[in-house]
CSV table of N, CA and C in Angstrom, one decimal:
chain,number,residue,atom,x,y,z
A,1,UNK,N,152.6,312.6,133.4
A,1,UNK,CA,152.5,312.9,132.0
A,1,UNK,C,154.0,313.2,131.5
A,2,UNK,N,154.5,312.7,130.3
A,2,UNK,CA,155.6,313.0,130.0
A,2,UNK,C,155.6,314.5,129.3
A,3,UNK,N,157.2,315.3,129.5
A,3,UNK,CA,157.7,316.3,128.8
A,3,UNK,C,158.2,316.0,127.6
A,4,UNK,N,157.1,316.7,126.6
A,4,UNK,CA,157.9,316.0,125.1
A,4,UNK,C,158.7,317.6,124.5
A,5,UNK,N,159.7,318.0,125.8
A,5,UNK,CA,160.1,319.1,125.0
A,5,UNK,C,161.8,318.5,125.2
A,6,UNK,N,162.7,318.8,124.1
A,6,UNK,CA,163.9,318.1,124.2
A,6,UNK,C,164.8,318.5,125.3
A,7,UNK,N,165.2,317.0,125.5
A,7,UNK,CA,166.2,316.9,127.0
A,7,UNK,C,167.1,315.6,126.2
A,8,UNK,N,168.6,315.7,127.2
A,8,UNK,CA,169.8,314.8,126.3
A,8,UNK,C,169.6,313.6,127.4
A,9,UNK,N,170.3,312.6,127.0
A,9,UNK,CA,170.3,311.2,127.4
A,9,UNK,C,171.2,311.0,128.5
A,10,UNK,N,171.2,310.9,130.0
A,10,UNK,CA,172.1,310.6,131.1
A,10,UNK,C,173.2,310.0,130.7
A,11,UNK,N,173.0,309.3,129.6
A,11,UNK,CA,174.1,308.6,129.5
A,11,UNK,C,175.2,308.8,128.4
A,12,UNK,N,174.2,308.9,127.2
A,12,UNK,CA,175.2,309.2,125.6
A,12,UNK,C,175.1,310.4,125.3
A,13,UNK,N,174.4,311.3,125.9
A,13,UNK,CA,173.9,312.4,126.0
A,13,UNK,C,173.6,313.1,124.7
A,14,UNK,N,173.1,312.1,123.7
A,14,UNK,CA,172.1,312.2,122.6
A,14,UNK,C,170.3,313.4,123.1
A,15,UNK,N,170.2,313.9,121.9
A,15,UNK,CA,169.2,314.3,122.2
A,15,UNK,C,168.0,313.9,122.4
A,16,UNK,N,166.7,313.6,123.4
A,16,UNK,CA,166.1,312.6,123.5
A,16,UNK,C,164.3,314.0,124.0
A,17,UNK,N,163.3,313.1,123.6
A,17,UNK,CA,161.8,313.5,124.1
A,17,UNK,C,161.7,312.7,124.7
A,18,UNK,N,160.7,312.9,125.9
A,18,UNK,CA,160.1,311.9,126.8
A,18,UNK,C,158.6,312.2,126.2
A,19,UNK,N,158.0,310.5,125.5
A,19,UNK,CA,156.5,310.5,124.9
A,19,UNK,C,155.2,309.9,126.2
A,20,UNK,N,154.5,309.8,126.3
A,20,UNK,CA,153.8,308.9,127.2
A,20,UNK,C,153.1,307.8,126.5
A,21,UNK,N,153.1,306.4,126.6
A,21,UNK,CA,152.9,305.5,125.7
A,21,UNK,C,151.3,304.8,126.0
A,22,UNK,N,150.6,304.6,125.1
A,22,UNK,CA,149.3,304.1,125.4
A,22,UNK,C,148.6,303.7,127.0
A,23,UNK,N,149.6,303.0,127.7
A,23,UNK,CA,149.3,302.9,129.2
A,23,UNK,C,150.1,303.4,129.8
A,24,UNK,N,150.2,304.4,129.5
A,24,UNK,CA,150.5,305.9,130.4
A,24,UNK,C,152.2,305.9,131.0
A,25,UNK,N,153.1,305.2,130.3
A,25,UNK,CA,154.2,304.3,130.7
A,25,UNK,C,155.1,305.8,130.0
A,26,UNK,N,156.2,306.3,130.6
A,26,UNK,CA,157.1,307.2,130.3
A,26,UNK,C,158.2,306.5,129.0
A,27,UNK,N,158.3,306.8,128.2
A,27,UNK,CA,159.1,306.7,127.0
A,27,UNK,C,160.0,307.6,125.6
A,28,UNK,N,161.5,307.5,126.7
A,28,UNK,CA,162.7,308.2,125.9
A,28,UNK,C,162.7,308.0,124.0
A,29,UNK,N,162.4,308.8,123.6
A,29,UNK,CA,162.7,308.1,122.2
A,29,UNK,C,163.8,309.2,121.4
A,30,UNK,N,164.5,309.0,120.7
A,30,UNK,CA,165.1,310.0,119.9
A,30,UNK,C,164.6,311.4,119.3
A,31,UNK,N,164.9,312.5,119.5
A,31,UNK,CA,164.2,313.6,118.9
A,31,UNK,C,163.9,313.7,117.3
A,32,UNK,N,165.1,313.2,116.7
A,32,UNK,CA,165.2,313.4,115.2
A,32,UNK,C,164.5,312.0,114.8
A,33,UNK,N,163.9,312.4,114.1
A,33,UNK,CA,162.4,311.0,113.0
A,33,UNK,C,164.2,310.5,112.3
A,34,UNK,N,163.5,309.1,112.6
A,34,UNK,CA,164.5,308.3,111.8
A,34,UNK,C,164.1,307.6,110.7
A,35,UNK,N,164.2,307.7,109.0
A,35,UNK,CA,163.8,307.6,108.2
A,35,UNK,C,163.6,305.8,107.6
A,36,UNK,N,164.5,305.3,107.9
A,36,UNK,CA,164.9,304.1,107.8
A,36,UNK,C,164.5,303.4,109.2
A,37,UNK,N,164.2,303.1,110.4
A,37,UNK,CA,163.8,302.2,111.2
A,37,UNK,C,162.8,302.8,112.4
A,38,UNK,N,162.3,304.1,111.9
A,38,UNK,CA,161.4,304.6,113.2
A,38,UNK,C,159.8,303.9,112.9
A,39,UNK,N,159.5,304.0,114.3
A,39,UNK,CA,158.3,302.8,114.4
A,39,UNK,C,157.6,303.8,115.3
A,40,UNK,N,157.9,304.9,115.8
A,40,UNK,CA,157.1,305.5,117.3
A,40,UNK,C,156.6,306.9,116.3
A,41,UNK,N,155.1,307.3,116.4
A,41,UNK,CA,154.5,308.0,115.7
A,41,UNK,C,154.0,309.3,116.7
A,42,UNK,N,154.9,310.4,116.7
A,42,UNK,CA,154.6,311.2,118.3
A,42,UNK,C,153.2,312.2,117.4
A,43,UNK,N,152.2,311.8,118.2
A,43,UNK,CA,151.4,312.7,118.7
A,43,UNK,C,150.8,313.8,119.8
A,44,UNK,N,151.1,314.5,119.6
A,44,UNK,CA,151.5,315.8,121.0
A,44,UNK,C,152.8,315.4,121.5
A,45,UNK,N,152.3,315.0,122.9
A,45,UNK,CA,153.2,314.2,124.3
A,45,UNK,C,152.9,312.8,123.7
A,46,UNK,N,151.7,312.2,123.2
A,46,UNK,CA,151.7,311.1,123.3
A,46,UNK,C,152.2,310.1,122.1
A,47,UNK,N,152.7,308.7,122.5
A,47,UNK,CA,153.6,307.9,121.6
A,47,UNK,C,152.6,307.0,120.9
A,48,UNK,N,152.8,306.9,119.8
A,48,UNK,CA,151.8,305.8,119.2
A,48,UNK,C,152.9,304.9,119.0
A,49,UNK,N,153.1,303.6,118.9
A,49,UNK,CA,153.9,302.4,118.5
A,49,UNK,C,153.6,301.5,117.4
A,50,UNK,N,154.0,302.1,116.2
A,50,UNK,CA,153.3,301.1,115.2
A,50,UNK,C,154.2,299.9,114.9
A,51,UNK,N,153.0,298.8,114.1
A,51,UNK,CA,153.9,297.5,114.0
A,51,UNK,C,154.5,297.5,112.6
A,52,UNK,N,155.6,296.8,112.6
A,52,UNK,CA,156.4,296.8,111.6
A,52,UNK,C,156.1,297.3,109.8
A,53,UNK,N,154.5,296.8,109.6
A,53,UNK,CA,153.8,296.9,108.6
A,53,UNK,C,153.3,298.4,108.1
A,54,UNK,N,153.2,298.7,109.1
A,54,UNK,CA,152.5,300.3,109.7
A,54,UNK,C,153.5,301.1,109.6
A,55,UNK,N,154.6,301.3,110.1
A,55,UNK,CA,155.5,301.7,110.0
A,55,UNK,C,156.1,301.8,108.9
A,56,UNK,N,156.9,300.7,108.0
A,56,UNK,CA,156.9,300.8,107.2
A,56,UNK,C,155.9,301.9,105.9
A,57,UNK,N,154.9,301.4,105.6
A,57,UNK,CA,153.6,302.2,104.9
A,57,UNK,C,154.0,304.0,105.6
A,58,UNK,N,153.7,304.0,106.6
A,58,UNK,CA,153.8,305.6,106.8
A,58,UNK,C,155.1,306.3,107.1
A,59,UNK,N,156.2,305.7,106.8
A,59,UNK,CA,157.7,306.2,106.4
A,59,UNK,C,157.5,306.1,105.3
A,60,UNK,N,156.9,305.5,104.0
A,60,UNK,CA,157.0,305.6,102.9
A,60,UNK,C,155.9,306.8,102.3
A,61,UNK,N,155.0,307.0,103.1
A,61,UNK,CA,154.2,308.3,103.0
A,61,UNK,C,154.6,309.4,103.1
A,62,UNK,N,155.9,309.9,104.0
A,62,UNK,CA,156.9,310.6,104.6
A,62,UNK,C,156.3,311.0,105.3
A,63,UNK,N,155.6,310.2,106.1
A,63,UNK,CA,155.2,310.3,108.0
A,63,UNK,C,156.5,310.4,108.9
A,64,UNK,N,156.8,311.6,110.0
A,64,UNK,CA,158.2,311.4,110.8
A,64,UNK,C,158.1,310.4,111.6
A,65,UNK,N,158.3,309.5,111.7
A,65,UNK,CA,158.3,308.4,112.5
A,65,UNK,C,159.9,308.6,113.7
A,66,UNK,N,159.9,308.4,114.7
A,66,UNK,CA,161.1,308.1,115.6
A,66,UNK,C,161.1,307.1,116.4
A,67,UNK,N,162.6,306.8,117.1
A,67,UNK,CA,163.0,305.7,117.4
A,67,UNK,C,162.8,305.5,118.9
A,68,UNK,N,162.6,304.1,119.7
A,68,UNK,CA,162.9,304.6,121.2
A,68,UNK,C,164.2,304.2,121.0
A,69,UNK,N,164.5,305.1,122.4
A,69,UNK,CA,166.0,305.3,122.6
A,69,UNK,C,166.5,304.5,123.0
A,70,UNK,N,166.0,303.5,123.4
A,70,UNK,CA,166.9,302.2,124.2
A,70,UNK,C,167.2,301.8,122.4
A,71,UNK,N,166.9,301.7,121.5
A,71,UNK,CA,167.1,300.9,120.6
A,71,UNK,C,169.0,301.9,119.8
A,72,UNK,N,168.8,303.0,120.1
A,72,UNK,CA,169.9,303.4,119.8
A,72,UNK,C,171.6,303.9,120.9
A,73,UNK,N,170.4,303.8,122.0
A,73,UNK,CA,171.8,304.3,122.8
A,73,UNK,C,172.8,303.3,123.2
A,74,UNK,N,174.1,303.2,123.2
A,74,UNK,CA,175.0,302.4,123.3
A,74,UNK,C,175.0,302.2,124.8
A,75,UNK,N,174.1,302.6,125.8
A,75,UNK,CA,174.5,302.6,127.5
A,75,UNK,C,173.1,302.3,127.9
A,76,UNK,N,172.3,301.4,126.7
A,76,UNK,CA,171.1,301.2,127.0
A,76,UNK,C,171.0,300.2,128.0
A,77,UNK,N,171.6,299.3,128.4
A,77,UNK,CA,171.9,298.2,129.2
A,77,UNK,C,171.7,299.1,130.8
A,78,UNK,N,172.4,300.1,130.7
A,78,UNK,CA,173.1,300.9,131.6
A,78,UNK,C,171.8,301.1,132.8
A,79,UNK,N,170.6,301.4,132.0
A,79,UNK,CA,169.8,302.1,132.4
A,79,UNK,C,168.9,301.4,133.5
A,80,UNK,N,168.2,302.2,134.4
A,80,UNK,CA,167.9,301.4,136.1
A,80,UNK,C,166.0,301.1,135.5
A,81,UNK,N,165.9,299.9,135.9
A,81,UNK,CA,164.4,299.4,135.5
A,81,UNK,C,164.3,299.1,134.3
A,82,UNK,N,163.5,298.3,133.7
A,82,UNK,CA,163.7,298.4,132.5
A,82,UNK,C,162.7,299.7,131.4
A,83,UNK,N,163.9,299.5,130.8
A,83,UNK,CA,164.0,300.9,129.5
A,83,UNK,C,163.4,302.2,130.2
A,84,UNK,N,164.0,302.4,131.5
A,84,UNK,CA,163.9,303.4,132.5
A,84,UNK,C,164.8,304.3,132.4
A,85,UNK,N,164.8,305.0,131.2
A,85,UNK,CA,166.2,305.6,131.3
A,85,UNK,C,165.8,307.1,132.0
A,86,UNK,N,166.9,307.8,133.2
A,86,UNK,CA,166.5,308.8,133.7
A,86,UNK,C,166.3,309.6,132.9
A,87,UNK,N,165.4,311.0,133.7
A,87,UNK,CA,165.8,312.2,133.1
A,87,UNK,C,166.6,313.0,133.4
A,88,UNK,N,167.4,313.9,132.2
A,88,UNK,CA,168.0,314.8,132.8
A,88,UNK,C,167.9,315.8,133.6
């Protein structure tokens, strides 16, 4: 089960949640709802991933939507497995 309590990023050391995603898959996303491109809808621990359309519509609702973090970190490449990024 993922810890959705905030922890910084191994690498950019941004502040990051760990969500757990529909098939139970561990996923870093940014702590702060990003107003303009967030797609990941946290509920509790768990991540919901809306599609473009969706997202959209519930950022204009002023739903907090957030981002995963591979999409913002500059050392995203960096990270071991894919979009595996450790915890701190």
């Amino acid at each position: 089960m993922a810890d959705s309590a905030p922890t910084t990023c191994n690498y950019c050391r941004a502040e990051i949640i760990w969500l757990t995603t529909s098939t139970d898959k561990r996923m870093p996303v940014d702590a702060r709802p990003d107003p303009e491109r967030g797609n990941v809808l946290r509920q509790g621990d768990r991540a919901g991933v809306l599609g473009k359309n969706q997202a959209a519509a519930a950022r204009a609702q002023g739903t907090p939507l957030r981002t995963h973090h591979a999409v913002t970190c500059p050392y995203a490449s960096a990270w071991n497995g894919p979009r595996g990024a450790r915890r701190a």
